[in-house]
Coordinates of N, CA and C in Angstrom, one line a residue:
M1 N 0.8 -1.2 0.0 CA 0.0 0.0 0.0 C 0.9 1.3 0.0
K2 N 2.0 1.1 0.6 CA 2.9 2.3 0.6 C 3.3 2.7 -0.8
D3 N 3.6 1.7 -1.7 CA 3.9 1.9 -3.0 C 2.7 2.5 -3.8
L4 N 1.5 2.0 -3.6 CA 0.3 2.6 -4.2 C 0.1 4.0 -3.9
L5 N 0.3 4.4 -2.6 CA 0.1 5.8 -2.2 C 1.2 6.7 -2.8
K6 N 2.4 6.2 -2.9 CA 3.5 6.9 -3.5 C 3.2 7.2 -5.0
T7 N 2.8 6.1 -5.7 CA 2.5 6.2 -7.1 C 1.4 7.3 -7.4
I8 N 0.3 7.2 -6.6 CA -0.8 8.2 -6.8 C -0.3 9.6 -6.5
A9 N 0.4 9.8 -5.5 CA 0.9 11.1 -5.1 C 1.9 11.7 -6.2
K10 N 2.7 10.9 -6.7 CA 3.7 11.3 -7.7 C 3.0 11.8 -9.0
E11 N 1.9 11.2 -9.3 CA 1.1 11.7 -10.5 C 0.4 13.0 -10.3
L12 N 0.2 13.4 -9.1 CA -0.5 14.7 -8.8 C 0.4 15.9 -8.7
V13 N 1.7 15.7 -8.3 CA 2.5 16.8 -8.0 C 3.4 17.3 -9.1
N14 N 4.0 18.5 -9.0 CA 5.0 19.0 -10.0 C 6.4 18.4 -9.7
D15 N 6.7 18.1 -8.4 CA 8.0 17.7 -8.0 C 7.9 16.3 -7.4
P16 N 7.9 15.2 -8.3 CA 7.7 13.9 -7.8 C 8.9 13.4 -6.9
E17 N 10.0 14.0 -7.0 CA 11.2 13.6 -6.2 C 11.0 13.9 -4.8
Q18 N 10.1 14.9 -4.4 CA 9.9 15.3 -3.0 C 8.8 14.4 -2.3
V19 N 8.2 13.5 -3.1 CA 7.2 12.6 -2.5 C 7.8 11.5 -1.6
S20 N 7.4 11.4 -0.4 CA 7.9 10.3 0.5 C 6.7 9.8 1.3
V21 N 6.8 8.5 1.6 CA 5.7 7.9 2.4 C 6.5 7.1 3.5
K22 N 6.1 7.5 4.8 CA 6.6 6.8 5.9 C 5.6 5.9 6.5
Q23 N 5.9 4.6 6.7 CA 5.0 3.6 7.3 C 5.3 3.4 8.8
I24 N 4.2 3.6 9.6 CA 4.3 3.3 11.0 C 3.3 2.3 11.4
D25 N 3.8 1.2 12.0 CA 2.9 0.1 12.4 C 2.5 0.4 13.9
Q26 N 1.2 0.5 14.2 CA 0.7 0.7 15.6 C -0.3 -0.4 15.9
G27 N 0.2 -1.5 16.4 CA -0.7 -2.6 16.7 C -1.3 -3.2 15.5
G28 N -2.6 -3.2 15.3 CA -3.2 -3.8 14.1 C -3.5 -2.8 13.1
T29 N -3.0 -1.5 13.3 CA -3.2 -0.5 12.3 C -1.9 0.0 11.7
T30 N -1.9 0.3 10.4 CA -0.8 0.9 9.8 C -1.1 2.3 9.4
V31 N -0.2 3.3 9.8 CA -0.3 4.7 9.5 C 0.7 5.0 8.4
L32 N 0.2 5.5 7.3 CA 1.0 6.0 6.2 C 1.1 7.5 6.2
E33 N 2.2 8.1 6.4 CA 2.4 9.5 6.4 C 2.9 10.0 5.1
L34 N 2.1 10.7 4.3 CA 2.5 11.2 3.0 C 3.1 12.6 3.2
S35 N 4.3 12.8 2.6 CA 4.9 14.1 2.6 C 5.3 14.5 1.2
V36 N 4.9 15.8 0.9 CA 5.2 16.3 -0.5 C 5.8 17.7 -0.3
A37 N 6.3 18.3 -1.4 CA 6.9 19.6 -1.3 C 5.8 20.6 -0.9
P38 N 6.2 21.7 -0.2 CA 5.2 22.6 0.3 C 4.3 23.2 -0.8
E39 N 4.9 23.5 -2.0 CA 4.2 24.1 -3.1 C 3.2 23.1 -3.8
D40 N 3.4 21.8 -3.5 CA 2.5 20.8 -4.0 C 1.4 20.3 -3.1
M41 N 1.4 20.8 -1.9 CA 0.5 20.4 -0.8 C -1.0 20.6 -1.3
G42 N -1.3 21.8 -1.9 CA -2.6 22.0 -2.4 C -3.1 21.1 -3.5
K43 N -2.2 20.6 -4.3 CA -2.5 19.6 -5.3 C -2.9 18.3 -4.8
V44 N -2.3 17.9 -3.7 CA -2.6 16.6 -3.0 C -3.9 16.7 -2.2
I45 N -4.1 17.8 -1.6 CA -5.3 18.0 -0.7 C -6.5 18.2 -1.6
G46 N -6.4 19.1 -2.6 CA -7.5 19.4 -3.5 C -8.4 20.4 -2.9
K47 N -9.4 20.8 -3.8 CA -10.4 21.8 -3.4 C -11.3 21.2 -2.3
G48 N -11.3 21.8 -1.1 CA -12.2 21.3 -0.1 C -11.8 20.0 0.5
G49 N -10.5 19.5 0.2 CA -10.1 18.2 0.7 C -10.6 17.0 0.0
K50 N -11.2 17.3 -1.2 CA -11.8 16.2 -1.9 C -10.8 15.2 -2.5
R51 N -9.7 15.7 -3.0 CA -8.7 14.9 -3.6 C -8.0 14.0 -2.4
A52 N -7.8 14.6 -1.3 CA -7.2 13.8 -0.2 C -8.2 12.7 0.3
Q53 N -9.5 13.0 0.3 CA -10.5 12.0 0.7 C -10.5 10.9 -0.3
A54 N -10.4 11.3 -1.6 CA -10.4 10.2 -2.7 C -9.1 9.3 -2.5
I55 N -8.0 9.9 -2.2 CA -6.8 9.1 -2.0 C -7.0 8.1 -0.8
R56 N -7.5 8.7 0.3 CA -7.8 7.8 1.4 C -8.8 6.7 1.1
S57 N -9.8 7.0 0.3 CA -10.8 6.0 -0.1 C -10.1 4.8 -0.9
V58 N -9.3 5.2 -1.8 CA -8.6 4.2 -2.6 C -7.7 3.3 -1.7
I59 N -6.9 3.9 -0.8 CA -6.0 3.1 0.0 C -6.8 2.3 1.0
K60 N -7.9 2.8 1.5 CA -8.8 2.0 2.4 C -9.4 0.8 1.7
A61 N -9.8 1.0 0.5 CA -10.4 -0.1 -0.3 C -9.4 -1.2 -0.5
K62 N -8.1 -0.8 -0.8 CA -7.1 -1.8 -1.0 C -6.8 -2.5 0.4
A63 N -6.7 -1.7 1.4 CA -6.4 -2.3 2.7 C -7.5 -3.3 3.2
T64 N -8.8 -2.9 2.9 CA -9.9 -3.8 3.3 C -9.8 -5.1 2.5
R65 N -9.5 -5.0 1.3 CA -9.3 -6.2 0.5 C -8.2 -7.1 1.0
D66 N -7.2 -6.5 1.6 CA -6.1 -7.3 2.1 C -6.3 -7.7 3.6
G67 N -7.4 -7.3 4.1 CA -7.7 -7.6 5.5 C -6.9 -6.8 6.5
K68 N -6.6 -5.5 6.2 CA -5.7 -4.7 7.0 C -6.5 -3.4 7.3
R69 N -5.9 -2.7 8.3 CA -6.5 -1.3 8.6 C -5.4 -0.3 8.4
V70 N -5.7 0.7 7.6 CA -4.7 1.7 7.2 C -5.3 3.1 7.4
I71 N -4.4 4.0 7.9 CA -4.8 5.4 8.0 C -3.8 6.2 7.2
V72 N -4.3 7.1 6.4 CA -3.4 8.0 5.6 C -3.4 9.4 6.2
D73 N -2.2 9.8 6.6 CA -2.0 11.2 7.1 C -1.1 12.0 6.1
I74 N -1.6 13.2 5.8 CA -0.8 14.1 4.9 C -0.1 15.1 5.8
V75 N 1.2 15.0 5.8 CA 2.0 15.8 6.7 C 2.8 16.9 5.9
D76 N 3.1 18.0 6.6 CA 3.9 19.0 5.9 C 5.3 19.1 6.4

């Protein structure tokens, strides 16, 4: 899922080299922290947070299919 999130984010931003995903395992839950360049933050979040919500939905669907629990955090 880390690779899927990274691939999605790289397609949205102007500077794909700045995209990084940090995976943190907390018990039965995995937290994926997405970090992008400051000027690309708006492109990842989208108008009204709709793009960020869509990214979370895709990752959650994949996690559910794999029987896992994943949370996506977008950090600056």
